[in-house]
Amino acid sequence: MRLWRCAVFVAALLPFLWWAGQVAMGQAGPEPGQYLLLNFGQCALILLLLTLSLTPLMKLTRWKGFALIRRQMGLWTFSYGVLHLTSYLLFILGLDFSALGEDLQRRPYIIVGFAALLMLLALAVTSNQYSMKRLGKRWKFLHRLVYIALILVLLHFFWVVRADMTQWSGYALAGIVLMLLRIPAISRALGRVRPRKGHAKVSASRV
Ligand code: HEM
């Protein structure tokens, strides 16, 4: 399992290194700040969708490893969200916080992104065993916030790319499928797709 965790770590770190390298080598186009902002934002969204796909994948394949890398993937999602916010504050706002109010009026979708990031923060800080034990049943309830965060991120993204929704539609479709897979009846059916080894033997011996 340690190997899988290392692989996830390296795979999640690579995009950051690549984009930082492009900026350092002057190959990030005329607006490197914007380049980082957009790439970090897209990466956070992709990681969010990948994290949400791990539970259905575990049900389908019965490989428990998916559950073990879920927390790590969730933390990477949050980290890229923070990098996205940092790029905004540094490169777009130039750390001039007096301009923030005006920018929020001009681009209200930033408030929506901020709300999503706050939710991801709540999930990140309570993603440990200690919080799981302390919160008990409330933990599961709290972690359903991830779906609200996904809806907010999709709304945030939609607001930015309203003129051309081709790319957005792909992400939205993936999000809808992942949410449908959480409907109890569909989720149970998913678990039955691949019979347990024991059951397979019984049915095979009956034939
Ligand atoms: C405080 C939080 C956030 C701020 C201030 C923020 C800010 C921004 C800004 C200014 C843009 C538009 C850039 C432009 O076209 O000029 C943007 C786009 C985007 N943001 Fe955020 N955002 C936040 C949270 C998030 C989160 C949490 C996610 C994902 C998990 C996210 C994903 C995206 C995506 C996918 C885009 C579109 C990228 C593209 O057009 O290629 N944002 N964000």
PDB file of C-alpha atoms and ligand atoms in Angstrom:
ATOM      1  CA  MET A   1       0.000   0.000   0.000  1.00  0.00           C
ATOM      2  CA  ARG A   2       2.919   2.284   0.735  1.00  0.00           C
ATOM      3  CA  LEU A   3       3.888   1.948  -2.932  1.00  0.00           C
ATOM      4  CA  TRP A   4       0.433   3.117  -4.029  1.00  0.00           C
ATOM      5  CA  ARG A   5       0.609   6.072  -1.679  1.00  0.00           C
ATOM      6  CA  CYS A   6       4.023   7.022  -3.110  1.00  0.00           C
ATOM      7  CA  ALA A   7       2.655   6.687  -6.655  1.00  0.00           C
ATOM      8  CA  VAL A   8      -0.301   8.968  -5.820  1.00  0.00           C
ATOM      9  CA  PHE A   9       2.069  11.462  -4.179  1.00  0.00           C
ATOM     10  CA  VAL A  10       4.350  11.621  -7.228  1.00  0.00           C
ATOM     11  CA  ALA A  11       1.452  11.718  -9.728  1.00  0.00           C
ATOM     12  CA  ALA A  12      -0.240  14.559  -7.838  1.00  0.00           C
ATOM     13  CA  LEU A  13       2.954  16.559  -7.423  1.00  0.00           C
ATOM     14  CA  LEU A  14       3.995  16.276 -11.091  1.00  0.00           C
ATOM     15  CA  PRO A  15       1.483  18.796 -12.541  1.00  0.00           C
ATOM     16  CA  PHE A  16       2.622  21.401 -10.006  1.00  0.00           C
ATOM     17  CA  LEU A  17       6.294  20.823 -10.889  1.00  0.00           C
ATOM     18  CA  TRP A  18       5.535  20.914 -14.610  1.00  0.00           C
ATOM     19  CA  TRP A  19       3.599  24.198 -14.509  1.00  0.00           C
ATOM     20  CA  ALA A  20       6.090  25.812 -12.126  1.00  0.00           C
ATOM     21  CA  GLY A  21       8.886  24.694 -14.493  1.00  0.00           C
ATOM     22  CA  GLN A  22       7.085  26.173 -17.525  1.00  0.00           C
ATOM     23  CA  VAL A  23       6.781  29.502 -15.702  1.00  0.00           C
ATOM     24  CA  ALA A  24      10.448  29.417 -14.589  1.00  0.00           C
ATOM     25  CA  MET A  25      11.564  28.745 -18.192  1.00  0.00           C
ATOM     26  CA  GLY A  26       9.376  31.550 -19.552  1.00  0.00           C
ATOM     27  CA  GLN A  27       7.194  29.113 -21.501  1.00  0.00           C
ATOM     28  CA  ALA A  28       3.899  29.860 -19.812  1.00  0.00           C
ATOM     29  CA  GLY A  29       2.732  32.467 -22.320  1.00  0.00           C
ATOM     30  CA  PRO A  30       2.316  36.201 -21.877  1.00  0.00           C
ATOM     31  CA  GLU A  31       0.432  35.872 -18.558  1.00  0.00           C
ATOM     32  CA  PRO A  32       2.130  33.284 -16.347  1.00  0.00           C
ATOM     33  CA  GLY A  33      -0.009  34.236 -13.339  1.00  0.00           C
ATOM     34  CA  GLN A  34      -3.216  33.555 -15.271  1.00  0.00           C
ATOM     35  CA  TYR A  35      -1.635  30.354 -16.638  1.00  0.00           C
ATOM     36  CA  LEU A  36      -1.034  29.073 -13.098  1.00  0.00           C
ATOM     37  CA  LEU A  37      -4.451  30.217 -11.861  1.00  0.00           C
ATOM     38  CA  LEU A  38      -6.349  28.357 -14.586  1.00  0.00           C
ATOM     39  CA  ASN A  39      -4.238  25.199 -14.474  1.00  0.00           C
ATOM     40  CA  PHE A  40      -4.391  24.901 -10.674  1.00  0.00           C
ATOM     41  CA  GLY A  41      -8.166  25.459 -10.780  1.00  0.00           C
ATOM     42  CA  GLN A  42      -8.691  22.752 -13.411  1.00  0.00           C
ATOM     43  CA  CYS A  43      -6.369  20.379 -11.578  1.00  0.00           C
ATOM     44  CA  ALA A  44      -8.328  20.874  -8.314  1.00  0.00           C
ATOM     45  CA  LEU A  45     -11.572  20.074 -10.146  1.00  0.00           C
ATOM     46  CA  ILE A  46     -10.125  16.956 -11.821  1.00  0.00           C
ATOM     47  CA  LEU A  47      -8.763  15.720  -8.477  1.00  0.00           C
ATOM     48  CA  LEU A  48     -12.147  16.337  -6.857  1.00  0.00           C
ATOM     49  CA  LEU A  49     -13.851  14.207  -9.515  1.00  0.00           C
ATOM     50  CA  LEU A  50     -11.185  11.489  -9.216  1.00  0.00           C
ATOM     51  CA  THR A  51     -11.562  11.438  -5.422  1.00  0.00           C
ATOM     52  CA  LEU A  52     -15.325  11.021  -5.802  1.00  0.00           C
ATOM     53  CA  SER A  53     -14.840   8.151  -8.238  1.00  0.00           C
ATOM     54  CA  LEU A  54     -12.855   6.058  -5.732  1.00  0.00           C
ATOM     55  CA  THR A  55     -15.814   4.757  -3.686  1.00  0.00           C
ATOM     56  CA  PRO A  56     -17.802   3.559  -6.747  1.00  0.00           C
ATOM     57  CA  LEU A  57     -14.585   2.009  -8.098  1.00  0.00           C
ATOM     58  CA  MET A  58     -14.048   0.205  -4.798  1.00  0.00           C
ATOM     59  CA  LYS A  59     -17.613  -1.144  -4.905  1.00  0.00           C
ATOM     60  CA  LEU A  60     -17.129  -2.319  -8.456  1.00  0.00           C
ATOM     61  CA  THR A  61     -13.713  -3.934  -8.042  1.00  0.00           C
ATOM     62  CA  ARG A  62     -13.806  -4.763  -4.290  1.00  0.00           C
ATOM     63  CA  TRP A  63     -10.248  -3.462  -4.039  1.00  0.00           C
ATOM     64  CA  LYS A  64      -9.956  -1.855  -0.605  1.00  0.00           C
ATOM     65  CA  GLY A  65      -6.879   0.113  -1.717  1.00  0.00           C
ATOM     66  CA  PHE A  66      -9.142   2.758  -3.269  1.00  0.00           C
ATOM     67  CA  ALA A  67     -10.424   3.644   0.214  1.00  0.00           C
ATOM     68  CA  LEU A  68      -6.871   3.989   1.521  1.00  0.00           C
ATOM     69  CA  ILE A  69      -5.830   6.570  -1.088  1.00  0.00           C
ATOM     70  CA  ARG A  70      -9.129   8.476  -0.866  1.00  0.00           C
ATOM     71  CA  ARG A  71      -8.021  10.737   1.984  1.00  0.00           C
ATOM     72  CA  GLN A  72      -4.709  11.475   0.266  1.00  0.00           C
ATOM     73  CA  MET A  73      -6.495  12.420  -2.967  1.00  0.00           C
ATOM     74  CA  GLY A  74      -8.905  14.632  -1.037  1.00  0.00           C
ATOM     75  CA  LEU A  75      -5.996  16.460   0.575  1.00  0.00           C
ATOM     76  CA  TRP A  76      -4.388  16.999  -2.832  1.00  0.00           C
ATOM     77  CA  THR A  77      -7.678  18.419  -4.131  1.00  0.00           C
ATOM     78  CA  PHE A  78      -7.659  20.923  -1.299  1.00  0.00           C
ATOM     79  CA  SER A  79      -3.955  21.718  -1.865  1.00  0.00           C
ATOM     80  CA  TYR A  80      -4.519  22.568  -5.544  1.00  0.00           C
ATOM     81  CA  GLY A  81      -7.526  24.667  -4.486  1.00  0.00           C
ATOM     82  CA  VAL A  82      -5.216  26.598  -2.139  1.00  0.00           C
ATOM     83  CA  LEU A  83      -2.620  27.001  -4.932  1.00  0.00           C
ATOM     84  CA  HIS A  84      -5.418  28.340  -7.162  1.00  0.00           C
ATOM     85  CA  LEU A  85      -6.448  30.864  -4.480  1.00  0.00           C
ATOM     86  CA  THR A  86      -2.797  31.817  -3.872  1.00  0.00           C
ATOM     87  CA  SER A  87      -2.305  32.459  -7.620  1.00  0.00           C
ATOM     88  CA  TYR A  88      -5.366  34.694  -7.593  1.00  0.00           C
ATOM     89  CA  LEU A  89      -4.190  36.712  -4.583  1.00  0.00           C
ATOM     90  CA  LEU A  90      -0.585  36.988  -5.817  1.00  0.00           C
ATOM     91  CA  PHE A  91      -0.852  37.390  -9.575  1.00  0.00           C
ATOM     92  CA  ILE A  92      -4.344  38.753 -10.243  1.00  0.00           C
ATOM     93  CA  LEU A  93      -4.895  40.877  -7.157  1.00  0.00           C
ATOM     94  CA  GLY A  94      -1.175  41.604  -6.638  1.00  0.00           C
ATOM     95  CA  LEU A  95      -1.860  41.292  -2.886  1.00  0.00           C
ATOM     96  CA  ASP A  96      -3.774  44.579  -3.096  1.00  0.00           C
ATOM     97  CA  PHE A  97      -6.620  43.636  -0.772  1.00  0.00           C
ATOM     98  CA  SER A  98      -8.258  47.050  -1.150  1.00  0.00           C
ATOM     99  CA  ALA A  99      -9.137  45.978  -4.731  1.00  0.00           C
ATOM    100  CA  LEU A 100     -10.820  42.775  -3.529  1.00  0.00           C
ATOM    101  CA  GLY A 101     -14.265  44.323  -2.897  1.00  0.00           C
ATOM    102  CA  GLU A 102     -14.430  45.788  -6.393  1.00  0.00           C
ATOM    103  CA  ASP A 103     -13.228  42.536  -7.976  1.00  0.00           C
ATOM    104  CA  LEU A 104     -15.861  40.534  -6.081  1.00  0.00           C
ATOM    105  CA  GLN A 105     -18.563  42.863  -7.435  1.00  0.00           C
ATOM    106  CA  ARG A 106     -17.219  42.459 -10.955  1.00  0.00           C
ATOM    107  CA  ARG A 107     -16.739  38.673 -10.656  1.00  0.00           C
ATOM    108  CA  PRO A 108     -19.185  37.263  -8.085  1.00  0.00           C
ATOM    109  CA  TYR A 109     -18.198  33.710  -9.101  1.00  0.00           C
ATOM    110  CA  ILE A 110     -15.125  34.206  -6.894  1.00  0.00           C
ATOM    111  CA  ILE A 111     -17.429  34.144  -3.832  1.00  0.00           C
ATOM    112  CA  VAL A 112     -18.846  30.811  -5.047  1.00  0.00           C
ATOM    113  CA  GLY A 113     -15.289  29.420  -5.463  1.00  0.00           C
ATOM    114  CA  PHE A 114     -14.400  30.676  -2.009  1.00  0.00           C
ATOM    115  CA  ALA A 115     -17.432  28.921  -0.462  1.00  0.00           C
ATOM    116  CA  ALA A 116     -16.391  25.678  -2.182  1.00  0.00           C
ATOM    117  CA  LEU A 117     -12.848  26.024  -0.875  1.00  0.00           C
ATOM    118  CA  LEU A 118     -14.134  26.579   2.677  1.00  0.00           C
ATOM    119  CA  MET A 119     -16.064  23.317   2.405  1.00  0.00           C
ATOM    120  CA  LEU A 120     -12.985  21.502   1.144  1.00  0.00           C
ATOM    121  CA  LEU A 121     -11.104  22.961   4.132  1.00  0.00           C
ATOM    122  CA  ALA A 122     -13.716  21.567   6.557  1.00  0.00           C
ATOM    123  CA  LEU A 123     -13.390  18.152   4.901  1.00  0.00           C
ATOM    124  CA  ALA A 124      -9.581  18.265   4.938  1.00  0.00           C
ATOM    125  CA  VAL A 125      -9.292  19.102   8.658  1.00  0.00           C
ATOM    126  CA  THR A 126     -11.802  16.403   9.646  1.00  0.00           C
ATOM    127  CA  SER A 127     -10.433  13.702   7.358  1.00  0.00           C
ATOM    128  CA  ASN A 128      -8.390  12.031  10.127  1.00  0.00           C
ATOM    129  CA  GLN A 129      -9.249   9.026  12.334  1.00  0.00           C
ATOM    130  CA  TYR A 130      -9.522  11.234  15.429  1.00  0.00           C
ATOM    131  CA  SER A 131     -12.263  13.444  13.896  1.00  0.00           C
ATOM    132  CA  MET A 132     -13.984  10.359  12.521  1.00  0.00           C
ATOM    133  CA  LYS A 133     -14.236   8.884  16.030  1.00  0.00           C
ATOM    134  CA  ARG A 134     -15.183  12.167  17.699  1.00  0.00           C
ATOM    135  CA  LEU A 135     -17.871  13.118  15.190  1.00  0.00           C
ATOM    136  CA  GLY A 136     -19.342   9.597  14.924  1.00  0.00           C
ATOM    137  CA  LYS A 137     -22.443   9.576  12.698  1.00  0.00           C
ATOM    138  CA  ARG A 138     -22.114  13.328  12.118  1.00  0.00           C
ATOM    139  CA  TRP A 139     -18.840  12.685  10.244  1.00  0.00           C
ATOM    140  CA  LYS A 140     -20.626  11.000   7.338  1.00  0.00           C
ATOM    141  CA  PHE A 141     -23.173  13.782   7.242  1.00  0.00           C
ATOM    142  CA  LEU A 142     -20.438  16.444   7.239  1.00  0.00           C
ATOM    143  CA  HIS A 143     -18.535  14.684   4.470  1.00  0.00           C
ATOM    144  CA  ARG A 144     -21.596  14.842   2.215  1.00  0.00           C
ATOM    145  CA  LEU A 145     -20.572  18.496   1.906  1.00  0.00           C
ATOM    146  CA  VAL A 146     -18.260  17.264  -0.841  1.00  0.00           C
ATOM    147  CA  TYR A 147     -21.245  17.094  -3.213  1.00  0.00           C
ATOM    148  CA  ILE A 148     -22.251  20.670  -2.415  1.00  0.00           C
ATOM    149  CA  ALA A 149     -18.601  21.681  -2.967  1.00  0.00           C
ATOM    150  CA  LEU A 150     -18.653  19.934  -6.363  1.00  0.00           C
ATOM    151  CA  ILE A 151     -21.867  21.726  -7.386  1.00  0.00           C
ATOM    152  CA  LEU A 152     -20.390  25.083  -6.301  1.00  0.00           C
ATOM    153  CA  VAL A 153     -17.139  24.445  -8.197  1.00  0.00           C
ATOM    154  CA  LEU A 154     -19.095  23.537 -11.339  1.00  0.00           C
ATOM    155  CA  LEU A 155     -21.156  26.712 -10.949  1.00  0.00           C
ATOM    156  CA  HIS A 156     -17.940  28.735 -10.414  1.00  0.00           C
ATOM    157  CA  PHE A 157     -16.405  27.206 -13.560  1.00  0.00           C
ATOM    158  CA  PHE A 158     -19.644  27.657 -15.570  1.00  0.00           C
ATOM    159  CA  TRP A 159     -19.683  31.374 -14.711  1.00  0.00           C
ATOM    160  CA  VAL A 160     -16.106  31.730 -16.041  1.00  0.00           C
ATOM    161  CA  VAL A 161     -16.595  29.854 -19.321  1.00  0.00           C
ATOM    162  CA  ARG A 162     -20.236  30.702 -20.143  1.00  0.00           C
ATOM    163  CA  ALA A 163     -19.297  31.681 -23.710  1.00  0.00           C
ATOM    164  CA  ASP A 164     -17.966  28.200 -24.563  1.00  0.00           C
ATOM    165  CA  MET A 165     -19.294  25.358 -22.456  1.00  0.00           C
ATOM    166  CA  THR A 166     -17.732  22.437 -24.337  1.00  0.00           C
ATOM    167  CA  GLN A 167     -15.088  21.644 -21.723  1.00  0.00           C
ATOM    168  CA  TRP A 168     -17.399  22.479 -18.831  1.00  0.00           C
ATOM    169  CA  SER A 169     -20.030  20.039 -20.111  1.00  0.00           C
ATOM    170  CA  GLY A 170     -17.544  17.151 -19.866  1.00  0.00           C
ATOM    171  CA  TYR A 171     -16.783  17.921 -16.235  1.00  0.00           C
ATOM    172  CA  ALA A 172     -20.466  18.469 -15.415  1.00  0.00           C
ATOM    173  CA  LEU A 173     -21.395  15.134 -17.008  1.00  0.00           C
ATOM    174  CA  ALA A 174     -18.711  13.331 -14.984  1.00  0.00           C
ATOM    175  CA  GLY A 175     -20.004  15.056 -11.828  1.00  0.00           C
ATOM    176  CA  ILE A 176     -23.625  14.050 -12.544  1.00  0.00           C
ATOM    177  CA  VAL A 177     -22.643  10.413 -13.185  1.00  0.00           C
ATOM    178  CA  LEU A 178     -20.636  10.300  -9.939  1.00  0.00           C
ATOM    179  CA  MET A 179     -23.549  11.742  -7.972  1.00  0.00           C
ATOM    180  CA  LEU A 180     -26.015   9.287  -9.544  1.00  0.00           C
ATOM    181  CA  LEU A 181     -23.727   6.421  -8.520  1.00  0.00           C
ATOM    182  CA  ARG A 182     -24.250   7.480  -4.867  1.00  0.00           C
ATOM    183  CA  ILE A 183     -28.019   6.945  -5.016  1.00  0.00           C
ATOM    184  CA  PRO A 184     -28.459   3.970  -2.612  1.00  0.00           C
ATOM    185  CA  ALA A 185     -30.221   1.684  -5.143  1.00  0.00           C
ATOM    186  CA  ILE A 186     -27.598   2.329  -7.844  1.00  0.00           C
ATOM    187  CA  SER A 187     -24.753   2.039  -5.334  1.00  0.00           C
ATOM    188  CA  ARG A 188     -26.083  -1.353  -4.131  1.00  0.00           C
ATOM    189  CA  ALA A 189     -26.443  -2.568  -7.711  1.00  0.00           C
ATOM    190  CA  LEU A 190     -22.844  -1.546  -8.357  1.00  0.00           C
ATOM    191  CA  GLY A 191     -21.707  -3.730  -5.450  1.00  0.00           C
ATOM    192  CA  ARG A 192     -23.495  -6.711  -7.018  1.00  0.00           C
ATOM    193  CA  VAL A 193     -21.867  -6.383 -10.450  1.00  0.00           C
ATOM    194  CA  ARG A 194     -18.871  -8.415  -9.409  1.00  0.00           C
ATOM    195  CA  PRO A 195     -19.844 -11.384  -7.211  1.00  0.00           C
ATOM    196  CA  ARG A 196     -17.782 -12.073  -4.070  1.00  0.00           C
ATOM    197  CA  LYS A 197     -15.265 -14.904  -4.479  1.00  0.00           C
ATOM    198  CA  GLY A 198     -17.173 -17.123  -2.019  1.00  0.00           C
ATOM    199  CA  HIS A 199     -20.461 -16.586  -3.856  1.00  0.00           C
ATOM    200  CA  ALA A 200     -18.843 -17.267  -7.205  1.00  0.00           C
ATOM    201  CA  LYS A 201     -17.633 -20.659  -5.932  1.00  0.00           C
ATOM    202  CA  VAL A 202     -21.079 -21.600  -4.578  1.00  0.00           C
ATOM    203  CA  SER A 203     -22.837 -20.749  -7.824  1.00  0.00           C
ATOM    204  CA  ALA A 204     -20.117 -22.492  -9.839  1.00  0.00           C
ATOM    205  CA  SER A 205     -20.503 -25.703  -7.776  1.00  0.00           C
ATOM    206  CA  ARG A 206     -24.296 -25.595  -8.310  1.00  0.00           C
ATOM    207  CA  VAL A 207     -23.918 -25.576 -12.080  1.00  0.00           C
TER     208      VAL A 207
HETATM  209  C1  HEM B   1     -11.083  31.296  -2.880  1.00  0.00           C
HETATM  210  C2  HEM B   1     -11.336  30.461  -3.816  1.00  0.00           C
HETATM  211  C3  HEM B   1     -11.268  30.731  -5.291  1.00  0.00           C
HETATM  212  C4  HEM B   1     -10.928  31.860  -6.004  1.00  0.00           C
HETATM  213  C5  HEM B   1     -10.524  33.207  -5.470  1.00  0.00           C
HETATM  214  C6  HEM B   1     -11.004  31.514  -7.407  1.00  0.00           C
HETATM  215  C7  HEM B   1     -10.732  32.376  -8.452  1.00  0.00           C
HETATM  216  C8  HEM B   1     -10.873  32.080  -9.783  1.00  0.00           C
HETATM  217  C9  HEM B   1     -10.752  33.011 -10.876  1.00  0.00           C
HETATM  218  C10 HEM B   1     -10.435  34.499 -10.730  1.00  0.00           C
HETATM  219  C11 HEM B   1     -10.977  32.339 -12.020  1.00  0.00           C
HETATM  220  C12 HEM B   1     -11.112  32.894 -13.438  1.00  0.00           C
HETATM  221  C13 HEM B   1      -9.876  33.190 -14.133  1.00  0.00           C
HETATM  222  C14 HEM B   1     -10.182  33.931 -15.425  1.00  0.00           C
HETATM  223  O1  HEM B   1     -10.652  33.331 -16.405  1.00  0.00           O
HETATM  224  O2  HEM B   1      -9.924  35.113 -15.447  1.00  0.00           O
HETATM  225  C15 HEM B   1     -11.231  30.953 -11.669  1.00  0.00           C
HETATM  226  C16 HEM B   1     -11.471  29.945 -12.571  1.00  0.00           C
HETATM  227  C17 HEM B   1     -11.582  28.627 -12.220  1.00  0.00           C
HETATM  228  N1  HEM B   1     -11.607  28.101 -10.954  1.00  0.00           N
HETATM  229 FE1  HEM B   1     -11.517  29.149  -9.240  1.00  0.00          FE
HETATM  230  N2  HEM B   1     -11.387  30.193  -7.512  1.00  0.00           N
HETATM  231  C18 HEM B   1     -11.559  29.679  -6.248  1.00  0.00           C
HETATM  232  C19 HEM B   1     -11.917  28.398  -5.899  1.00  0.00           C
HETATM  233  C20 HEM B   1     -11.897  27.345  -6.775  1.00  0.00           C
HETATM  234  C21 HEM B   1     -11.981  25.964  -6.400  1.00  0.00           C
HETATM  235  C22 HEM B   1     -12.097  25.447  -4.961  1.00  0.00           C
HETATM  236  C23 HEM B   1     -11.908  25.231  -7.565  1.00  0.00           C
HETATM  237  C24 HEM B   1     -11.903  23.748  -7.796  1.00  0.00           C
HETATM  238  C25 HEM B   1     -11.897  22.811  -6.858  1.00  0.00           C
HETATM  239  C26 HEM B   1     -11.812  26.171  -8.663  1.00  0.00           C
HETATM  240  C27 HEM B   1     -11.759  25.839  -9.991  1.00  0.00           C
HETATM  241  C28 HEM B   1     -11.724  26.739 -11.035  1.00  0.00           C
HETATM  242  C29 HEM B   1     -11.790  26.355 -12.435  1.00  0.00           C
HETATM  243  C30 HEM B   1     -11.914  24.920 -12.962  1.00  0.00           C
HETATM  244  C31 HEM B   1     -11.707  27.541 -13.170  1.00  0.00           C
HETATM  245  C32 HEM B   1     -11.760  27.684 -14.704  1.00  0.00           C
HETATM  246  C33 HEM B   1     -10.414  27.385 -15.269  1.00  0.00           C
HETATM  247  C34 HEM B   1     -10.382  27.543 -16.786  1.00  0.00           C
HETATM  248  O3  HEM B   1     -11.130  28.364 -17.321  1.00  0.00           O
HETATM  249  O4  HEM B   1      -9.545  26.847 -17.399  1.00  0.00           O
HETATM  250  N3  HEM B   1     -11.801  27.450  -8.142  1.00  0.00           N
HETATM  251  N4  HEM B   1     -11.161  30.831 -10.314  1.00  0.00           N
END
